[in-house]
């Protein structure tokens, strides 16, 4: 299947030097209606020419531009006539490679800074303004290459932003891609729309039309099977494929017994009854509980769940001998993080079960319609194609399901208690208008017994921990300051309605150092 990215769309290339914010740059550019992709900094220049960008953004990174052998942008970029925006380390390597100087700063500049624009330029606009920006660097520029001017300064950065309007080369020491920079999106918009002259045509309607056309062209009259989990990604894939090929699609829904309250029935109702998608439901709760018996280590649980899921899916898929394609809900961050990009040089952050190929025995071709989309794009497409908004906008749910929200060994008793407590938590957040104000909320089952009083008797029953966080990118997260009266209602309902739970706690850990999930 060819790329969903229409060759007639304008596009921006982002070269990744290892910054934690690189994906945020990509998401920001896409939200501005311009297609972009992220390539590793050492990609061959021929691949850049083949991609055909109208401009290039050099990301931040942990290296120092003045050290020998440090990562550098491909030299042909500087003579190819393309506009270039260097961000943080990207600015420093731009300066160093063009003949300027970069040195280690006396002190690191991190966090909010007031930046003064001292000259007008196409990127930042008029001089004489104060901008609230977000800094994160330990090195700084000390001498500019020929043709550049200082266009902004901050207390810790005399070269906070630089510009060569003639060559359309720009560098900013701050991070315009993060929400902490007040006018960050305006700055990126000026670069991609005005300086690079990119049209804002990367919008859901065009994306859907392109995906549907590509699927029809690739699949033809073949049959396709999809592992439907009920999560956002696989649900959007199912809706898109049904739009493209109708009855040629069969979804296999493996109900692991580790889903949220009534989730299996909701999946069937949404897809089979309302959308008319053919869904085969497999009740596999007993198999998963048996495989997890005695398993306590979090990673061992993940592997056990993932491996069994594949086994059951292969077993069920074998019944559809005419199928020629396997569809998956792989999205762009999965590809980047698994070093599965088309150039294969990105650092592996974590592995994903749906990236990296198919079991040879299945003899199926892989169909990944969302492979080039970020999560927020997937959500917008889901709503546009007609999925229920609550399904598309609901909070993230881990692939192993409740298996990693039950600490230690997974038992049916624990899963049933957790399901009920979690449902009460989410129901009260919805009732109080808080669900959409937090980024993720869930309950965790603690396999320890705490003393409580039931009637006139002492009882030793289990503990539930509640977790709710607010975050923009899930790289960092703040615990949500839920109203005390709402927490009191939630706690009271769980203890009174879920027999076996005697204590409820609220997790007030930030990320970092804590993670969002407990396992």
XYZ file of C-alpha atoms in Angstrom, residues 166-446:
281
model
C 17.668 36.471 2.467
C 18.424 32.737 2.641
C 15.332 32.088 4.801
C 17.459 30.518 7.566
C 16.228 30.969 11.144
C 17.243 29.768 14.585
C 15.476 29.965 17.941
C 17.020 28.976 21.260
C 13.550 28.411 22.773
C 10.940 25.749 21.994
C 7.984 27.096 19.970
C 6.422 23.617 19.794
C 5.545 23.404 23.509
C 2.424 24.982 24.924
C 4.528 26.921 27.482
C 5.695 29.240 24.664
C 2.776 31.657 24.391
C 3.076 32.503 20.675
C 4.752 29.259 19.634
C 2.066 28.185 17.181
C 2.068 31.627 15.540
C 5.824 31.372 15.020
C 5.588 27.899 13.501
C 2.674 29.072 11.351
C 4.748 31.920 9.952
C 7.507 29.481 9.095
C 5.404 26.816 7.349
C 2.732 29.057 5.787
C 4.501 32.328 5.001
C 8.192 31.514 4.730
C 7.800 28.013 3.214
C 4.531 28.897 1.397
C 2.821 25.627 2.388
C -0.926 25.346 1.883
C -3.052 24.299 4.860
C -4.658 21.315 3.127
C -3.779 18.514 5.551
C -7.296 18.290 7.033
C -9.493 15.325 8.105
C -11.741 15.348 5.038
C -8.755 15.141 2.691
C -7.040 12.521 4.831
C -10.133 10.291 4.894
C -10.609 10.627 1.144
C -6.960 9.739 0.544
C -6.993 6.720 2.889
C -10.203 5.319 1.417
C -8.878 5.687 -2.125
C -5.547 4.072 -1.191
C -7.217 1.117 0.535
C -9.506 0.481 -2.417
C -6.576 0.673 -4.817
C -4.390 -1.659 -2.778
C -6.973 -4.236 -1.688
C -9.136 -4.504 -4.797
C -11.569 -7.395 -4.291
C -9.499 -9.106 -1.579
C -10.797 -9.880 1.893
C -9.287 -8.162 4.946
C -9.251 -9.179 8.605
C -8.704 -6.759 11.485
C -7.987 -7.385 15.135
C -10.523 -5.086 16.781
C -9.620 -4.216 20.373
C -12.236 -1.536 20.949
C -9.478 1.059 21.389
C -9.424 4.300 19.434
C -6.874 3.238 16.810
C -8.386 -0.105 15.834
C -11.897 1.389 15.962
C -10.969 4.153 13.523
C -9.277 1.615 11.235
C -12.437 -0.506 11.287
C -14.631 2.470 10.376
C -12.278 3.573 7.571
C -11.981 0.086 6.109
C -15.740 -0.418 6.266
C -16.146 2.869 4.384
C -13.590 1.715 1.796
C -14.392 -1.969 1.231
C -17.633 -2.756 3.091
C -18.334 -6.491 3.420
C -14.778 -7.418 2.409
C -13.799 -6.604 6.009
C -14.109 -9.023 8.922
C -13.163 -7.877 12.419
C -12.031 -10.349 15.067
C -12.706 -9.032 18.562
C -10.807 -11.012 21.210
C -12.530 -10.358 24.539
C -9.710 -10.969 27.011
C -11.824 -10.563 30.119
C -9.503 -7.669 31.018
C -11.628 -4.898 29.533
C -13.563 -2.148 31.290
C -17.154 -2.566 32.471
C -19.495 -3.566 29.590
C -16.795 -2.668 27.037
C -17.183 -5.869 25.028
C -20.924 -5.327 24.605
C -20.343 -1.688 23.659
C -17.878 -2.675 20.931
C -20.361 -5.113 19.436
C -23.204 -2.614 19.649
C -21.225 0.189 17.985
C -19.709 -1.764 15.127
C -22.063 -4.607 14.334
C -25.445 -3.069 15.177
C -24.896 0.601 14.274
C -22.191 0.558 11.592
C -22.975 -2.816 10.053
C -19.389 -4.093 10.376
C -18.980 -7.889 10.476
C -17.446 -8.629 13.915
C -16.543 -12.084 15.241
C -16.423 -11.971 19.046
C -14.170 -14.476 20.841
C -14.769 -15.008 24.563
C -11.230 -15.728 25.769
C -11.439 -14.709 29.427
C -10.765 -18.222 30.751
C -7.721 -18.661 28.525
C -6.182 -15.359 29.607
C -6.789 -15.951 33.311
C -5.256 -19.406 33.024
C -2.176 -18.064 31.207
C -1.750 -15.342 33.869
C -2.116 -17.675 36.848
C 0.884 -17.246 39.137
C 2.451 -14.487 36.973
C 3.332 -11.414 39.040
C 6.075 -9.548 37.182
C 4.621 -6.645 35.126
C 6.707 -7.303 32.008
C 6.003 -11.038 32.196
C 2.279 -10.250 32.372
C 2.512 -7.985 29.324
C 4.309 -10.655 27.343
C 1.893 -13.383 28.417
C -1.114 -11.280 27.428
C 0.427 -10.173 24.130
C 1.573 -13.655 23.128
C -1.776 -15.267 23.934
C -3.622 -12.548 22.058
C -1.568 -13.330 18.947
C -2.137 -17.077 19.377
C -5.903 -16.677 19.657
C -6.054 -14.179 16.808
C -4.054 -16.498 14.519
C -6.309 -19.393 15.458
C -9.458 -17.431 14.673
C -8.032 -15.795 11.542
C -7.225 -19.238 10.095
C -10.963 -19.781 9.678
C -10.993 -17.040 7.008
C -8.915 -18.760 4.383
C -9.838 -16.266 1.656
C -8.383 -13.290 3.535
C -5.311 -11.758 1.909
C -4.690 -8.756 4.197
C -4.262 -8.151 7.922
C -5.143 -4.607 9.021
C -3.544 -3.039 12.096
C -3.987 0.195 14.010
C -0.315 1.212 13.880
C 0.055 4.987 14.222
C 3.027 7.274 13.567
C 4.376 7.460 17.162
C 4.457 3.621 17.217
C 6.599 3.685 14.088
C 8.947 6.377 15.385
C 9.351 4.876 18.855
C 9.940 1.354 17.543
C 12.604 2.595 15.090
C 10.331 1.326 12.347
C 10.489 4.454 10.229
C 11.291 4.049 6.580
C 14.951 4.855 7.284
C 15.324 2.654 10.325
C 17.868 4.786 12.237
C 15.780 6.197 15.048
C 16.614 5.156 18.597
C 14.340 2.422 19.960
C 12.345 3.802 22.895
C 9.927 0.903 23.356
C 8.537 -1.962 21.364
C 4.977 -2.096 20.091
C 3.084 -5.301 19.387
C 1.715 -3.995 16.089
C 4.998 -2.799 14.598
C 7.534 -5.051 12.986
C 5.804 -7.479 10.661
C 3.599 -10.530 10.684
C 4.044 -14.189 11.627
C 5.196 -15.929 8.450
C 2.594 -18.668 8.897
C -0.268 -16.212 8.389
C 0.745 -15.533 4.788
C -1.050 -12.175 4.804
C -0.080 -8.738 3.560
C -0.062 -5.900 6.071
C -2.495 -2.981 5.836
C -1.787 -0.001 8.145
C -3.984 2.937 7.095
C -3.056 5.082 10.128
C 0.697 4.505 9.947
C 1.473 8.150 9.160
C -0.984 9.771 11.604
C -0.593 11.127 15.125
C -3.149 10.233 17.801
C -4.936 13.578 17.706
C -5.336 13.231 13.918
C -6.760 9.732 14.398
C -9.324 11.098 16.854
C -10.424 13.876 14.488
C -10.797 11.399 11.643
C -12.837 9.062 13.856
C -15.349 11.789 14.649
C -15.506 12.914 11.003
C -16.212 9.374 9.797
C -19.084 8.934 12.252
C -17.823 7.105 15.337
C -19.425 8.120 18.665
C -17.522 11.044 20.153
C -17.250 9.384 23.573
C -15.582 6.330 21.985
C -13.100 8.475 20.067
C -12.323 10.925 22.878
C -12.114 8.492 25.762
C -8.994 8.223 27.852
C -6.086 5.960 26.881
C -6.340 2.321 27.911
C -3.285 0.018 27.988
C -3.052 -2.851 25.509
C -2.897 -5.481 28.292
C -6.005 -3.866 29.790
C -6.726 -4.395 33.459
C -3.884 -6.912 33.526
C -1.463 -4.070 34.329
C -3.871 -2.194 36.577
C -4.045 -5.183 38.910
C -0.738 -5.180 40.764
C 0.817 -8.626 40.941
C -1.114 -11.747 39.975
C -4.303 -11.346 37.935
C -7.374 -13.172 39.201
C -11.000 -13.002 38.066
C -12.063 -11.819 41.525
C -9.611 -8.917 41.313
C -10.628 -7.996 37.755
C -14.328 -7.948 38.668
C -13.717 -5.718 41.708
C -11.512 -3.360 39.711
C -14.027 -3.139 36.853
C -16.779 -2.010 39.227
C -14.602 0.528 41.034
C -13.248 1.938 37.772
C -16.759 2.307 36.351
C -17.895 4.272 39.426
C -14.855 6.560 39.187
C -15.442 7.380 35.508
C -19.196 7.706 35.985
C -18.739 10.333 38.704
C -16.189 12.234 36.618
C -18.722 12.348 33.772
C -21.540 13.374 36.091
C -19.503 16.264 37.476
C -18.199 17.488 34.121
C -14.630 16.452 34.922
C -13.985 13.599 32.477
C -12.911 15.828 29.598
C -10.940 18.124 31.912
C -8.498 15.363 32.833
C -6.313 13.545 30.315
C -6.500 10.094 31.854
C -8.286 8.621 34.857
C -8.516 5.069 36.115
C -8.574 2.812 39.169
C -5.803 0.442 40.254
C -6.312 -2.753 42.305
C -3.862 -3.249 45.186
